[in-house]
PDB file of C-alpha atoms in Angstrom:
ATOM      1  CA  UNK A   4       0.146  -0.038   0.079  1.00  0.00           C
ATOM      2  CA  UNK A   5       2.765   2.633  -0.829  1.00  0.00           C
ATOM      3  CA  UNK A   6       2.004   6.125  -1.533  1.00  0.00           C
ATOM      4  CA  UNK A   7       3.462   5.848  -4.834  1.00  0.00           C
ATOM      5  CA  UNK A   8       1.022   3.125  -5.656  1.00  0.00           C
ATOM      6  CA  UNK A   9      -1.889   5.173  -4.586  1.00  0.00           C
ATOM      7  CA  UNK A  10      -1.117   8.657  -5.872  1.00  0.00           C
ATOM      8  CA  UNK A  11      -3.016   8.183  -8.938  1.00  0.00           C
ATOM      9  CA  UNK A  12      -6.092   7.873  -7.154  1.00  0.00           C
ATOM     10  CA  UNK A  13      -5.874  11.130  -5.766  1.00  0.00           C
ATOM     11  CA  UNK A  14      -4.671  12.738  -8.813  1.00  0.00           C
ATOM     12  CA  UNK A  15      -7.763  14.518  -9.599  1.00  0.00           C
ATOM     13  CA  UNK A  16      -8.427  15.997  -6.437  1.00  0.00           C
ATOM     14  CA  UNK A  17      -7.243  19.494  -5.163  1.00  0.00           C
ATOM     15  CA  UNK A  18      -3.941  19.512  -3.217  1.00  0.00           C
ATOM     16  CA  UNK A  19      -5.649  20.238   0.081  1.00  0.00           C
ATOM     17  CA  UNK A  20      -7.547  16.966   0.863  1.00  0.00           C
ATOM     18  CA  UNK A  21      -9.453  15.588   3.566  1.00  0.00           C
ATOM     19  CA  UNK A  22      -9.457  12.169   4.610  1.00  0.00           C
ATOM     20  CA  UNK A  23     -13.485  11.617   5.761  1.00  0.00           C
ATOM     21  CA  UNK A  24     -13.663   8.615   8.088  1.00  0.00           C
ATOM     22  CA  UNK A  25     -17.578   8.214   7.339  1.00  0.00           C
ATOM     23  CA  UNK A  26     -18.131   4.913   9.157  1.00  0.00           C
ATOM     24  CA  UNK A  27     -17.825   3.163  12.706  1.00  0.00           C
ATOM     25  CA  UNK A  28     -18.136  -0.102  14.030  1.00  0.00           C
ATOM     26  CA  UNK A  29     -21.727   0.580  15.134  1.00  0.00           C
ATOM     27  CA  UNK A  30     -24.441   3.022  14.138  1.00  0.00           C
ATOM     28  CA  UNK A  31     -24.320   4.925  17.718  1.00  0.00           C
ATOM     29  CA  UNK A  32     -20.639   5.760  16.866  1.00  0.00           C
ATOM     30  CA  UNK A  33     -21.374   7.480  13.552  1.00  0.00           C
ATOM     31  CA  UNK A  34     -21.993  10.857  12.766  1.00  0.00           C
ATOM     32  CA  UNK A  35     -25.245  11.446  10.830  1.00  0.00           C
ATOM     33  CA  UNK A  36     -25.240  11.486   7.073  1.00  0.00           C
ATOM     34  CA  UNK A  37     -26.748  14.858   6.835  1.00  0.00           C
ATOM     35  CA  UNK A  38     -24.104  16.315   8.877  1.00  0.00           C
ATOM     36  CA  UNK A  39     -21.279  14.960   6.597  1.00  0.00           C
ATOM     37  CA  UNK A  40     -22.965  16.233   3.487  1.00  0.00           C
ATOM     38  CA  UNK A  41     -23.339  19.795   4.972  1.00  0.00           C
ATOM     39  CA  UNK A  42     -19.737  19.644   6.117  1.00  0.00           C
ATOM     40  CA  UNK A  43     -18.351  18.534   2.906  1.00  0.00           C
ATOM     41  CA  UNK A  44     -20.103  20.855   1.135  1.00  0.00           C
ATOM     42  CA  UNK A  45     -18.264  23.660   2.830  1.00  0.00           C
ATOM     43  CA  UNK A  46     -14.943  21.903   2.447  1.00  0.00           C
ATOM     44  CA  UNK A  47     -15.572  21.628  -1.152  1.00  0.00           C
ATOM     45  CA  UNK A  48     -16.569  25.119  -1.513  1.00  0.00           C
ATOM     46  CA  UNK A  49     -13.255  26.163   0.489  1.00  0.00           C
ATOM     47  CA  UNK A  50     -11.149  24.356  -2.128  1.00  0.00           C
ATOM     48  CA  UNK A  51     -10.686  21.009  -0.509  1.00  0.00           C
ATOM     49  CA  UNK A  52     -10.884  17.765  -2.172  1.00  0.00           C
ATOM     50  CA  UNK A  53     -12.697  15.005   0.185  1.00  0.00           C
ATOM     51  CA  UNK A  54     -11.844  11.274   0.203  1.00  0.00           C
ATOM     52  CA  UNK A  55     -14.691   9.232   1.547  1.00  0.00           C
ATOM     53  CA  UNK A  56     -13.398   6.260   3.509  1.00  0.00           C
ATOM     54  CA  UNK A  57     -15.444   3.399   5.046  1.00  0.00           C
ATOM     55  CA  UNK A  58     -16.368  -0.258   4.512  1.00  0.00           C
ATOM     56  CA  UNK A  59     -19.528  -2.248   4.092  1.00  0.00           C
ATOM     57  CA  UNK A  60     -23.091  -1.687   3.117  1.00  0.00           C
ATOM     58  CA  UNK A  61     -24.310   1.187   5.399  1.00  0.00           C
ATOM     59  CA  UNK A  62     -21.226   3.160   4.492  1.00  0.00           C
ATOM     60  CA  UNK A  63     -21.611   2.764   0.901  1.00  0.00           C
ATOM     61  CA  UNK A  64     -25.112   4.326   1.152  1.00  0.00           C
ATOM     62  CA  UNK A  65     -23.834   7.037   3.162  1.00  0.00           C
ATOM     63  CA  UNK A  66     -21.222   7.640   0.528  1.00  0.00           C
ATOM     64  CA  UNK A  67     -23.620   7.511  -2.377  1.00  0.00           C
ATOM     65  CA  UNK A  68     -25.808  10.168  -0.372  1.00  0.00           C
ATOM     66  CA  UNK A  69     -23.043  12.245   0.073  1.00  0.00           C
ATOM     67  CA  UNK A  70     -22.011  11.986  -3.624  1.00  0.00           C
ATOM     68  CA  UNK A  71     -25.494  12.762  -4.698  1.00  0.00           C
ATOM     69  CA  UNK A  72     -26.041  15.929  -2.460  1.00  0.00           C
ATOM     70  CA  UNK A  73     -22.300  17.404  -2.677  1.00  0.00           C
ATOM     71  CA  UNK A  74     -22.258  16.688  -6.647  1.00  0.00           C
ATOM     72  CA  UNK A  75     -18.622  17.556  -7.047  1.00  0.00           C
ATOM     73  CA  UNK A  76     -15.528  15.865  -8.734  1.00  0.00           C
ATOM     74  CA  UNK A  77     -13.665  17.014  -5.388  1.00  0.00           C
ATOM     75  CA  UNK A  78     -15.354  14.290  -3.595  1.00  0.00           C
ATOM     76  CA  UNK A  79     -13.584  10.697  -4.024  1.00  0.00           C
ATOM     77  CA  UNK A  80     -15.531   7.767  -3.060  1.00  0.00           C
ATOM     78  CA  UNK A  81     -13.141   4.990  -1.764  1.00  0.00           C
ATOM     79  CA  UNK A  82     -15.576   3.084   0.466  1.00  0.00           C
ATOM     80  CA  UNK A  83     -14.841  -0.641   0.094  1.00  0.00           C
ATOM     81  CA  UNK A  84     -11.961  -0.139  -2.145  1.00  0.00           C
ATOM     82  CA  UNK A  85      -8.827   0.143   0.172  1.00  0.00           C
ATOM     83  CA  UNK A  86      -7.065  -2.278   1.795  1.00  0.00           C
ATOM     84  CA  UNK A  87      -5.725  -1.328   5.172  1.00  0.00           C
ATOM     85  CA  UNK A  88      -2.265  -0.516   3.835  1.00  0.00           C
ATOM     86  CA  UNK A  89      -3.719   1.120   1.114  1.00  0.00           C
ATOM     87  CA  UNK A  90      -5.978   3.199   3.510  1.00  0.00           C
ATOM     88  CA  UNK A  91      -2.841   4.178   5.457  1.00  0.00           C
ATOM     89  CA  UNK A  92      -1.121   5.487   2.409  1.00  0.00           C
ATOM     90  CA  UNK A  93      -4.127   7.329   1.075  1.00  0.00           C
ATOM     91  CA  UNK A  94      -4.744   9.031   4.642  1.00  0.00           C
ATOM     92  CA  UNK A  95      -0.737   9.780   4.669  1.00  0.00           C
ATOM     93  CA  UNK A  96      -1.463  11.989   1.467  1.00  0.00           C
ATOM     94  CA  UNK A  97      -4.175  13.991   2.962  1.00  0.00           C
ATOM     95  CA  UNK A  98      -4.047  17.337   4.768  1.00  0.00           C
ATOM     96  CA  UNK A  99      -6.284  16.348   7.708  1.00  0.00           C
ATOM     97  CA  UNK A 100      -8.549  13.600   8.722  1.00  0.00           C
ATOM     98  CA  UNK A 101     -12.153  14.006  10.184  1.00  0.00           C
ATOM     99  CA  UNK A 102     -14.628  11.415  11.332  1.00  0.00           C
ATOM    100  CA  UNK A 103     -15.600   8.913  13.831  1.00  0.00           C
ATOM    101  CA  UNK A 104     -13.931   7.226  16.445  1.00  0.00           C
ATOM    102  CA  UNK A 105     -12.868   4.128  14.660  1.00  0.00           C
ATOM    103  CA  UNK A 106      -9.605   2.465  13.222  1.00  0.00           C
ATOM    104  CA  UNK A 107      -9.117   4.505  10.036  1.00  0.00           C
ATOM    105  CA  UNK A 108      -9.193   7.641  12.035  1.00  0.00           C
ATOM    106  CA  UNK A 109      -6.626   6.153  14.637  1.00  0.00           C
ATOM    107  CA  UNK A 110      -4.576   5.144  11.817  1.00  0.00           C
ATOM    108  CA  UNK A 111      -4.382   8.664  10.092  1.00  0.00           C
ATOM    109  CA  UNK A 112      -3.863  10.228  13.824  1.00  0.00           C
ATOM    110  CA  UNK A 113      -1.170   7.671  14.607  1.00  0.00           C
ATOM    111  CA  UNK A 114       0.747   8.563  11.328  1.00  0.00           C
ATOM    112  CA  UNK A 115       1.060  12.389  12.237  1.00  0.00           C
ATOM    113  CA  UNK A 116      -1.939  13.464  10.338  1.00  0.00           C
ATOM    114  CA  UNK A 117      -3.860  16.496  11.827  1.00  0.00           C
ATOM    115  CA  UNK A 118      -7.032  14.919  13.054  1.00  0.00           C
ATOM    116  CA  UNK A 119     -10.667  15.841  14.124  1.00  0.00           C
ATOM    117  CA  UNK A 120     -12.790  13.213  15.832  1.00  0.00           C
ATOM    118  CA  UNK A 121     -16.478  12.899  17.069  1.00  0.00           C
ATOM    119  CA  UNK A 122     -16.928  11.616  20.427  1.00  0.00           C
ATOM    120  CA  UNK A 123     -20.116  10.733  22.646  1.00  0.00           C
ATOM    121  CA  UNK A 124     -20.054   7.543  24.605  1.00  0.00           C
ATOM    122  CA  UNK A 125     -16.407   7.191  24.604  1.00  0.00           C
ATOM    123  CA  UNK A 126     -13.750   9.901  25.625  1.00  0.00           C
ATOM    124  CA  UNK A 127     -10.623  10.277  23.283  1.00  0.00           C
ATOM    125  CA  UNK A 128      -8.253   9.873  26.134  1.00  0.00           C
ATOM    126  CA  UNK A 129      -9.478   6.176  26.842  1.00  0.00           C
ATOM    127  CA  UNK A 130      -8.455   5.151  23.320  1.00  0.00           C
ATOM    128  CA  UNK A 131      -5.012   7.002  23.123  1.00  0.00           C
ATOM    129  CA  UNK A 132      -5.939  10.271  21.322  1.00  0.00           C
ATOM    130  CA  UNK A 133      -3.511  12.341  23.222  1.00  0.00           C
ATOM    131  CA  UNK A 134      -1.612  13.815  20.300  1.00  0.00           C
ATOM    132  CA  UNK A 135      -1.097  17.553  19.884  1.00  0.00           C
ATOM    133  CA  UNK A 136      -2.418  17.466  16.395  1.00  0.00           C
ATOM    134  CA  UNK A 137      -5.691  15.845  17.689  1.00  0.00           C
ATOM    135  CA  UNK A 138      -8.749  17.715  18.277  1.00  0.00           C
ATOM    136  CA  UNK A 139     -12.086  16.021  19.686  1.00  0.00           C
ATOM    137  CA  UNK A 140     -15.500  17.443  18.974  1.00  0.00           C
ATOM    138  CA  UNK A 141     -17.775  16.010  21.695  1.00  0.00           C
ATOM    139  CA  UNK A 142     -21.469  15.413  22.023  1.00  0.00           C
ATOM    140  CA  UNK A 143     -23.547  17.703  23.937  1.00  0.00           C
ATOM    141  CA  UNK A 144     -25.206  15.055  25.917  1.00  0.00           C
ATOM    142  CA  UNK A 145     -25.013  15.401  29.592  1.00  0.00           C
ATOM    143  CA  UNK A 146     -23.652  11.633  29.536  1.00  0.00           C
ATOM    144  CA  UNK A 147     -20.967  12.296  27.330  1.00  0.00           C
ATOM    145  CA  UNK A 148     -18.115   9.672  28.038  1.00  0.00           C
ATOM    146  CA  UNK A 149     -20.728   7.333  29.518  1.00  0.00           C
ATOM    147  CA  UNK A 150     -18.632   4.372  28.134  1.00  0.00           C
ATOM    148  CA  UNK A 151     -21.485   2.507  26.697  1.00  0.00           C
ATOM    149  CA  UNK A 152     -20.988   1.435  23.208  1.00  0.00           C
ATOM    150  CA  UNK A 153     -24.242   0.378  21.769  1.00  0.00           C
ATOM    151  CA  UNK A 154     -27.281   0.904  24.090  1.00  0.00           C
ATOM    152  CA  UNK A 155     -27.819   4.614  25.117  1.00  0.00           C
ATOM    153  CA  UNK A 156     -29.784   4.769  28.145  1.00  0.00           C
ATOM    154  CA  UNK A 157     -31.522   7.990  26.887  1.00  0.00           C
ATOM    155  CA  UNK A 158     -32.812   5.885  23.975  1.00  0.00           C
ATOM    156  CA  UNK A 159     -31.280   8.330  21.506  1.00  0.00           C
ATOM    157  CA  UNK A 160     -30.544   7.222  17.984  1.00  0.00           C
ATOM    158  CA  UNK A 161     -27.179   8.662  18.356  1.00  0.00           C
ATOM    159  CA  UNK A 162     -25.435  11.120  20.829  1.00  0.00           C
ATOM    160  CA  UNK A 163     -23.518  12.552  17.565  1.00  0.00           C
ATOM    161  CA  UNK A 164     -26.331  14.400  16.511  1.00  0.00           C
ATOM    162  CA  UNK A 165     -25.411  17.407  18.675  1.00  0.00           C
ATOM    163  CA  UNK A 166     -21.689  17.525  16.982  1.00  0.00           C
ATOM    164  CA  UNK A 167     -22.961  19.973  14.168  1.00  0.00           C
ATOM    165  CA  UNK A 168     -21.034  20.727  11.155  1.00  0.00           C
ATOM    166  CA  UNK A 169     -20.793  24.143  12.169  1.00  0.00           C
ATOM    167  CA  UNK A 170     -18.772  23.068  15.315  1.00  0.00           C
ATOM    168  CA  UNK A 171     -16.720  20.775  13.317  1.00  0.00           C
ATOM    169  CA  UNK A 172     -16.081  23.604  10.791  1.00  0.00           C
ATOM    170  CA  UNK A 173     -15.145  26.039  13.524  1.00  0.00           C
ATOM    171  CA  UNK A 174     -12.592  23.320  15.041  1.00  0.00           C
ATOM    172  CA  UNK A 175     -11.312  22.883  11.161  1.00  0.00           C
ATOM    173  CA  UNK A 176     -10.788  26.659  10.734  1.00  0.00           C
ATOM    174  CA  UNK A 177      -9.024  27.055  14.100  1.00  0.00           C
ATOM    175  CA  UNK A 178      -6.545  24.229  13.398  1.00  0.00           C
ATOM    176  CA  UNK A 179      -5.671  25.850  10.016  1.00  0.00           C
ATOM    177  CA  UNK A 180      -5.306  29.465  11.653  1.00  0.00           C
ATOM    178  CA  UNK A 181      -3.178  27.845  14.253  1.00  0.00           C
ATOM    179  CA  UNK A 182      -0.766  26.439  11.785  1.00  0.00           C
ATOM    180  CA  UNK A 183      -1.627  22.710  12.882  1.00  0.00           C
ATOM    181  CA  UNK A 184      -2.330  21.646   9.161  1.00  0.00           C
ATOM    182  CA  UNK A 185       1.240  21.542   7.982  1.00  0.00           C
ATOM    183  CA  UNK A 186       0.543  19.207   4.756  1.00  0.00           C
TER     184      UNK A 186
END
């Protein structure tokens, strides 16, 4: 999964690229697709290319919805198209990673890619996100960090609904202005 091997995949995207981790192990850890659409529209308007990363049927549906709603050549759907090593190479060619608390986001952050992660039931410290180039965006649920993975005691579809695209974009813009994004 070398960078050279995967460079052609990203050749049609702008030089500034976002590695969008749209999936997670279970629905409760996934950011709503409507939020993804809103954020990606803004990022594309700001001149970023967006690489959609994920695996499985649900994530394919989300990626298809994003492609339909954003309707831009600056969005590249690589859901179910990358091995883990190719995923590492592709994320390494991106400016920043944004997404759910899951393996591909961990992979990008561990490579030193500036990253923004969405957190509800799990706190980033409990899974090792302590790097200075990592910025968490938390749910506003009063039980944030409750540790529950699949069964919310409040019977919510997801506690990540409160992580709005505007909040994520504010963190994104702050990272840019602070010089966090060096790629």
